Short mmCIF file of C-alpha atoms and ligand atoms in Angstrom, two decimals:
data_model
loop_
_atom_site.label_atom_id
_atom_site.label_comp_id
_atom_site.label_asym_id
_atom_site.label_seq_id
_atom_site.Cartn_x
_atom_site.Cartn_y
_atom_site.Cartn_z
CA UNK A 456 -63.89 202.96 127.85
CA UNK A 457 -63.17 199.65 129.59
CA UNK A 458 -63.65 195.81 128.42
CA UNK A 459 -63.44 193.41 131.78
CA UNK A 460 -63.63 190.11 131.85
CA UNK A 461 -65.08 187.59 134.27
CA UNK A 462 -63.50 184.16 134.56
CA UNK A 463 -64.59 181.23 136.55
CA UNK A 464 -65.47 177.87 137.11
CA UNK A 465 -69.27 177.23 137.42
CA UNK A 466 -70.57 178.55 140.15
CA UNK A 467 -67.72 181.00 141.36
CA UNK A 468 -69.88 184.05 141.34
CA UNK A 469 -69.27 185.63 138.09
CA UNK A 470 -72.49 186.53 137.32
CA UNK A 471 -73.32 187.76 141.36
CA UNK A 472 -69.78 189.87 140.88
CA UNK A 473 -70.37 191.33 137.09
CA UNK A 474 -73.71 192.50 137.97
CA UNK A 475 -72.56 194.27 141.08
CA UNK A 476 -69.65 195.66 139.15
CA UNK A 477 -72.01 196.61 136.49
CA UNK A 478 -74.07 198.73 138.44
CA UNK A 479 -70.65 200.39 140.11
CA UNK A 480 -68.83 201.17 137.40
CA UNK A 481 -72.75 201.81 135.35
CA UNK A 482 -71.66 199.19 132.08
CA UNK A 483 -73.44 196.70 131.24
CA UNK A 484 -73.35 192.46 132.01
CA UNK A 485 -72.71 190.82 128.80
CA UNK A 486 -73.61 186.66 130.04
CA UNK A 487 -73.40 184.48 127.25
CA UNK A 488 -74.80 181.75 129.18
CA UNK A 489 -77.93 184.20 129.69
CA UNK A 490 -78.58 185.00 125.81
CA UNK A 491 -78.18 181.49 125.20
CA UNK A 492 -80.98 180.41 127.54
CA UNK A 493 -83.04 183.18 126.53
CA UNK A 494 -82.85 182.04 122.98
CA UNK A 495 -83.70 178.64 124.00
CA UNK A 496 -86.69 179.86 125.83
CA UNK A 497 -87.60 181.83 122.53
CA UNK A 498 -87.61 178.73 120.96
CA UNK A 499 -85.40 180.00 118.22
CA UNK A 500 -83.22 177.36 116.11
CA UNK A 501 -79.92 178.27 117.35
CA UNK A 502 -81.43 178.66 120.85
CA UNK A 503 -82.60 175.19 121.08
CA UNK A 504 -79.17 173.38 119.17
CA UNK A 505 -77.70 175.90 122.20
CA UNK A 506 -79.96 173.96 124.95
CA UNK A 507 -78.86 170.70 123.63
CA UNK A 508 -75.51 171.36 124.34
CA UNK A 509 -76.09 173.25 127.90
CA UNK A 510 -78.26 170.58 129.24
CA UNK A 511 -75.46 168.12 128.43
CA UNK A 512 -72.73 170.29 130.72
CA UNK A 513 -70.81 170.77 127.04
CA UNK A 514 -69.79 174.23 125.52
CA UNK A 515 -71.58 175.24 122.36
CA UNK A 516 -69.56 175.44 119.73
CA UNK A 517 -67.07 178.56 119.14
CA UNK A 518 -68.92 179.56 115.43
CA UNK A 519 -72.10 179.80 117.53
CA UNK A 520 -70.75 181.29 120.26
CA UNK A 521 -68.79 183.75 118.57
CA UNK A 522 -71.22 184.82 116.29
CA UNK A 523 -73.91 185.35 118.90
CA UNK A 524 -71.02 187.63 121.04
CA UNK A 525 -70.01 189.79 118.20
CA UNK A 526 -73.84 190.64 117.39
CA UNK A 527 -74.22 191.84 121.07
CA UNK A 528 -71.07 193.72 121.02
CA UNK A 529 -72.23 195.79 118.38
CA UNK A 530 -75.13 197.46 119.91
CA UNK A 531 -75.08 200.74 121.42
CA UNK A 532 -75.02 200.01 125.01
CA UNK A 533 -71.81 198.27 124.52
CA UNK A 534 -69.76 201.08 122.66
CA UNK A 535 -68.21 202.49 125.75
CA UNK A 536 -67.42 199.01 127.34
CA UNK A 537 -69.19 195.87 129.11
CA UNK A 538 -68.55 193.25 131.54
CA UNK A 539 -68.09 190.01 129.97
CA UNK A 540 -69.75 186.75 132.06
CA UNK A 541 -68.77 183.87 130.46
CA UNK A 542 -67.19 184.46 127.52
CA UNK A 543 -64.73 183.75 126.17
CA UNK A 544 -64.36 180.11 127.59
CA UNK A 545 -61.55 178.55 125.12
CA UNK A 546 -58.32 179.89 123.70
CA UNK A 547 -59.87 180.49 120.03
CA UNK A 548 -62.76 182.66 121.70
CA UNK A 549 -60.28 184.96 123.25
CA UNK A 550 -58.32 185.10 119.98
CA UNK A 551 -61.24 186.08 117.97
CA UNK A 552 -62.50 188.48 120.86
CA UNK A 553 -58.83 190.27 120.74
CA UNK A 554 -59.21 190.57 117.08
CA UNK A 555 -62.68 192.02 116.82
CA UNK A 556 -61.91 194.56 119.58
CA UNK A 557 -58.38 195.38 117.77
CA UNK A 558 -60.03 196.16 114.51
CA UNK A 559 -62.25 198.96 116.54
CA UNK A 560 -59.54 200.47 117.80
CA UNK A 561 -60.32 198.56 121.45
CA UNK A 562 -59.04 196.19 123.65
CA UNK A 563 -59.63 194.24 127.06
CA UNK A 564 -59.06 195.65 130.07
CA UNK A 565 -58.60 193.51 132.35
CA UNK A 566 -59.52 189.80 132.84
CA UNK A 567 -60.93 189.04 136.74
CA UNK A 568 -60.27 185.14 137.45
CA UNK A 569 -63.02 184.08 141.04
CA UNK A 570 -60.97 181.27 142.58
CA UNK A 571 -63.10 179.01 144.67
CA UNK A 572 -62.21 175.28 145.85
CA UNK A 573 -64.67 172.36 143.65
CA UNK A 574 -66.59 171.75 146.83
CA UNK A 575 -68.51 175.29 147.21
CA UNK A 576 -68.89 175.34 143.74
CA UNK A 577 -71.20 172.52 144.32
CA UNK A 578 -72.97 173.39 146.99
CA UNK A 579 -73.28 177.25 145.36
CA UNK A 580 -74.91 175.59 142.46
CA UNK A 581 -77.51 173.06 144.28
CA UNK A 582 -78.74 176.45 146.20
CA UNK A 583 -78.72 178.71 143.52
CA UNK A 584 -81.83 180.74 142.12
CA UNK A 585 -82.50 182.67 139.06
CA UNK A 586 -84.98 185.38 138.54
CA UNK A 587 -86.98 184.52 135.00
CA UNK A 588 -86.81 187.58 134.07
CA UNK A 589 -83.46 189.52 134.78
CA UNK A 590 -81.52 186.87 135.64
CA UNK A 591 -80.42 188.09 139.12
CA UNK A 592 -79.51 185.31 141.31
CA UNK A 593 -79.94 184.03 144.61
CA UNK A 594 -79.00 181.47 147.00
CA UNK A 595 -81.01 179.43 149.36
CA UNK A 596 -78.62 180.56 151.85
CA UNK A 597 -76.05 182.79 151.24
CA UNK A 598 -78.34 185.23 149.74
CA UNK A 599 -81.85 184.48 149.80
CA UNK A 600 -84.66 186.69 148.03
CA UNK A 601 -86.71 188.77 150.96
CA UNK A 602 -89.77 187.11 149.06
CA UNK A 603 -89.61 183.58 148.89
CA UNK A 604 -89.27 182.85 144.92
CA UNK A 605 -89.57 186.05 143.77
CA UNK A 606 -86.85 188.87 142.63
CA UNK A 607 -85.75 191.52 145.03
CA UNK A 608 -85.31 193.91 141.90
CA UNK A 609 -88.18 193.28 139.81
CA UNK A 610 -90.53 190.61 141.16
CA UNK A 611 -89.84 188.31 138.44
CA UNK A 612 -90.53 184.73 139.33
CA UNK A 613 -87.45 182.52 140.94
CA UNK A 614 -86.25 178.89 139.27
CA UNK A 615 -83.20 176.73 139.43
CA UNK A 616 -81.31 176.14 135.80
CA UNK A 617 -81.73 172.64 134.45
CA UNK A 618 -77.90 172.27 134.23
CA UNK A 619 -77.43 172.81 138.02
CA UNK A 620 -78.05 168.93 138.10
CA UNK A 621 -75.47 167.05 140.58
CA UNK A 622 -73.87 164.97 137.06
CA UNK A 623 -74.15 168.23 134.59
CA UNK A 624 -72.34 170.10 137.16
CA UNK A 625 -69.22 167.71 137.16
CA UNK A 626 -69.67 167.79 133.71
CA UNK A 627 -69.22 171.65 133.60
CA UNK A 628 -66.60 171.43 136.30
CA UNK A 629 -63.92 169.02 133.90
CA UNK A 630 -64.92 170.94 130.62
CA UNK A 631 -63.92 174.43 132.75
CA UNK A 632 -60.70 172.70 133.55
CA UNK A 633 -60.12 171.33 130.02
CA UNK A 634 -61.01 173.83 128.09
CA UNK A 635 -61.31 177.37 130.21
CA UNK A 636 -58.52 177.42 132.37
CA UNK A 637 -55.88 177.42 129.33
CA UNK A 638 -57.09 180.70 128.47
CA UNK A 639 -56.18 182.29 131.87
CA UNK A 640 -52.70 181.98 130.73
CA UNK A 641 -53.71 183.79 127.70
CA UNK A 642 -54.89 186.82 129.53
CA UNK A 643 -51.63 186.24 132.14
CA UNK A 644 -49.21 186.44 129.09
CA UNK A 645 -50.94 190.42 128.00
CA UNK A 646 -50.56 191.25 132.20
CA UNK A 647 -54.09 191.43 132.06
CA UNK A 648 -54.75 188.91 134.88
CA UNK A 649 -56.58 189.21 138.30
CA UNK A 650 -56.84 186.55 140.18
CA UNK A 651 -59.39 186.93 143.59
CA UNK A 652 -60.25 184.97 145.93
CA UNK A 653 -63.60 183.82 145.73
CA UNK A 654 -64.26 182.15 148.53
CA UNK A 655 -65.47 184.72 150.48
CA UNK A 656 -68.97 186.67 151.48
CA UNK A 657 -70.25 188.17 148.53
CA UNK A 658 -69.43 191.62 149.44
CA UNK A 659 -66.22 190.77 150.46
CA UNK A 660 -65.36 189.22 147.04
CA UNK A 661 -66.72 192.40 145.54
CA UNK A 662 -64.42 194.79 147.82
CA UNK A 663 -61.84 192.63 146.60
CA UNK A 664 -62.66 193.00 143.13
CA UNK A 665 -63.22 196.78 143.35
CA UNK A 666 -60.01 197.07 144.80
CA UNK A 667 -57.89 195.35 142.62
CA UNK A 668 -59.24 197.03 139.27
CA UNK A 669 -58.55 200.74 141.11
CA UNK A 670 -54.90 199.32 141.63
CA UNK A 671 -54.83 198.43 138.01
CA UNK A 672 -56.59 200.78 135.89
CA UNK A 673 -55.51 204.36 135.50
CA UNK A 674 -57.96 206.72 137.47
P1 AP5 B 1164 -73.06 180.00 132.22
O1 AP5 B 1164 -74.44 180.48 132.37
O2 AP5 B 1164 -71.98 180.98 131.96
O3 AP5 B 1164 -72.72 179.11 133.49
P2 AP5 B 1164 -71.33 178.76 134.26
O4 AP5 B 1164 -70.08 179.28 133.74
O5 AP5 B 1164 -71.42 177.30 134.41
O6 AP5 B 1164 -71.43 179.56 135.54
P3 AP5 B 1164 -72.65 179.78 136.43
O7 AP5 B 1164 -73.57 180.79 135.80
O8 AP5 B 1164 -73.23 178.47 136.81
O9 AP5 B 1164 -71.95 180.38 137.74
P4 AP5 B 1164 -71.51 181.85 138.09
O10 AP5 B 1164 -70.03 181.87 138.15
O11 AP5 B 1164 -72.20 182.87 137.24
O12 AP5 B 1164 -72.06 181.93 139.58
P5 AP5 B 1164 -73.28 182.77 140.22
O13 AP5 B 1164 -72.91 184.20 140.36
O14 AP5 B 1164 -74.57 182.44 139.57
O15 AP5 B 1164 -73.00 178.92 131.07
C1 AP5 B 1164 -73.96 177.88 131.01
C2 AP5 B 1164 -73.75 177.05 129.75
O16 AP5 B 1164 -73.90 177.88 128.60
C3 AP5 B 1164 -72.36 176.43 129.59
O17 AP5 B 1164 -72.26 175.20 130.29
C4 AP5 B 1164 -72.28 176.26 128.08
O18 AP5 B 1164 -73.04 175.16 127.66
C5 AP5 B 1164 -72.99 177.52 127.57
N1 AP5 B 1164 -72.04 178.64 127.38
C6 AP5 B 1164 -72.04 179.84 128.04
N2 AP5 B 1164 -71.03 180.61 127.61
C7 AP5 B 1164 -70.37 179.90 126.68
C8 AP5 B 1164 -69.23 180.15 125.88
N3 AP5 B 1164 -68.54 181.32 125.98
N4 AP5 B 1164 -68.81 179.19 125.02
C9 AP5 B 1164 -69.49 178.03 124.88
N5 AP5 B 1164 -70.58 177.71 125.62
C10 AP5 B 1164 -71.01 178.65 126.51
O19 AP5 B 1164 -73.26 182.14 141.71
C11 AP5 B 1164 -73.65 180.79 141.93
C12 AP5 B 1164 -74.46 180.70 143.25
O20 AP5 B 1164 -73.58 180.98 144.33
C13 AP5 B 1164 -75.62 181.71 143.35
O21 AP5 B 1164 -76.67 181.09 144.01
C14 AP5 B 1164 -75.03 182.86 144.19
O22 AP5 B 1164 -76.03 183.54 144.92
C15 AP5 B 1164 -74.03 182.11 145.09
N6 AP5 B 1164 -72.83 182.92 145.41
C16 AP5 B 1164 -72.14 183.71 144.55
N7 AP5 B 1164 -71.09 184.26 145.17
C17 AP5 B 1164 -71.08 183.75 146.45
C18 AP5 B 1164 -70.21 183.95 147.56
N8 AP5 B 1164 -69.14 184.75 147.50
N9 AP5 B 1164 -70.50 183.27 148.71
C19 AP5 B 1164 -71.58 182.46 148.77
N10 AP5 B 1164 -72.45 182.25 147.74
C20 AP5 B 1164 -72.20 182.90 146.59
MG1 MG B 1165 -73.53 182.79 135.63
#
């Protein structure tokens, strides 16, 4: 059983890393940001009040955010573990994530911080690439599909997020600063902190990554 956490600014890599961890360790990537824009594309009510805070660079709010966790939590594929991606982002989602998993008998694991200086983050973000349909991404660059605008993995059809705008982004950037990084003392506090360094290939981050959870996690 293991509960890992991925913390990072926008555009550090925490989706690129969770999904590679996911399919090494074979648990699955919880990404908040991801249900949220699939609800929004469903159209649902909470999906769209979601979209109007996303497309404004702004968290949704924790009773949304919370409530929409703790339902995915509680499905089967997440009874031996996940990977979160984006949550929790403030100090009372990591409270009421502790709590929930302490009433199971559960816990987190370990909490991975992707340090990476504001300017990559930008330029990450302006090349980035998302498959429609399992959210894989891509960069124009650094790790471009082998089919122009489609998915490597399942052919899905490639767009860039309407919050990867040049003023959303700084948006997203001063919320992460005001709001996230508190919690990382949180998780620093329980020894459950592991800090990378993210500004490196992706493969290298992952190696990194790999190799600090074997140091900390009982084999
Ligand atoms: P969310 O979807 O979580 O976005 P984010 O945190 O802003 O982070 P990103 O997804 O933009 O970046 P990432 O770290 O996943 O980087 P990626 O791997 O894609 O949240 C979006 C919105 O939803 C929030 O603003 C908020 O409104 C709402 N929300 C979500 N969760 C919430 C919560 N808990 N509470 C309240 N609101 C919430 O990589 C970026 C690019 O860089 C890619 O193109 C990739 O290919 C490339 N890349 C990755 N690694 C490297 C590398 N090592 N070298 C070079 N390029 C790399
Ligand atoms: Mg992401």
């Amino acid at each position: 059983m293991m509960y890992i956490i991925m913390l990072g600014a926008p555009g550090a890599g925490k989706g690129t890393q969770a999904d590679i961890l996911s399919r090494e360790i074979g648990l699955p990537r919880i990404a908040s940001g991801d249900l949220f824009r699939q609800a929004s594309e469903e159209g649902t009510r909470s999906g769209l009040a979601a979209k109007s805070y996303m497309d404004k660079g702004l968290l949704v709010p924790d009773d949304m955010t919370t409530k929409m966790i703790s339902e995915r939590l509680g499905r089967p594929d997440c009874a031996s573990g996940c990977i979160l991606d984006g949550f929790p982002r403030t100090l009372h989602q990591a409270e009421v994530l502790d709590r929930a998993l302490e009433e199971q008998g559960k816990r987190i694991d370990e909490a991975i911080y992707i340090e990476v200086p504001d300017e990559e983050l930008v330029k990450r973000l302006s090349g980035r690439w998302l498959c429609r349909t399992c959210q894989t991404p891509y960069h124009a660059t650094s790790s471009p599909p082998e089919t122009p605008g489609r998915c490597n993995k399942c052919g899905g059809e490639l767009y860039q997020r309407s919050d990867d705008r040049q003023e959303t982004v700084r948006e997203r950037l001063s919320v992460f600063f005001a709001q996230t990084v508190p919690i990382l003392d949180h998780y620093k506090k329980q020894s459950k902190l592991i800090r990378v360094n993210g500004n490196l290939g992706i493969q290298g981050v992952a190696g990194a990554i790999i190799s600090a959870l074997k140091a900390s996690l009982p084999s």
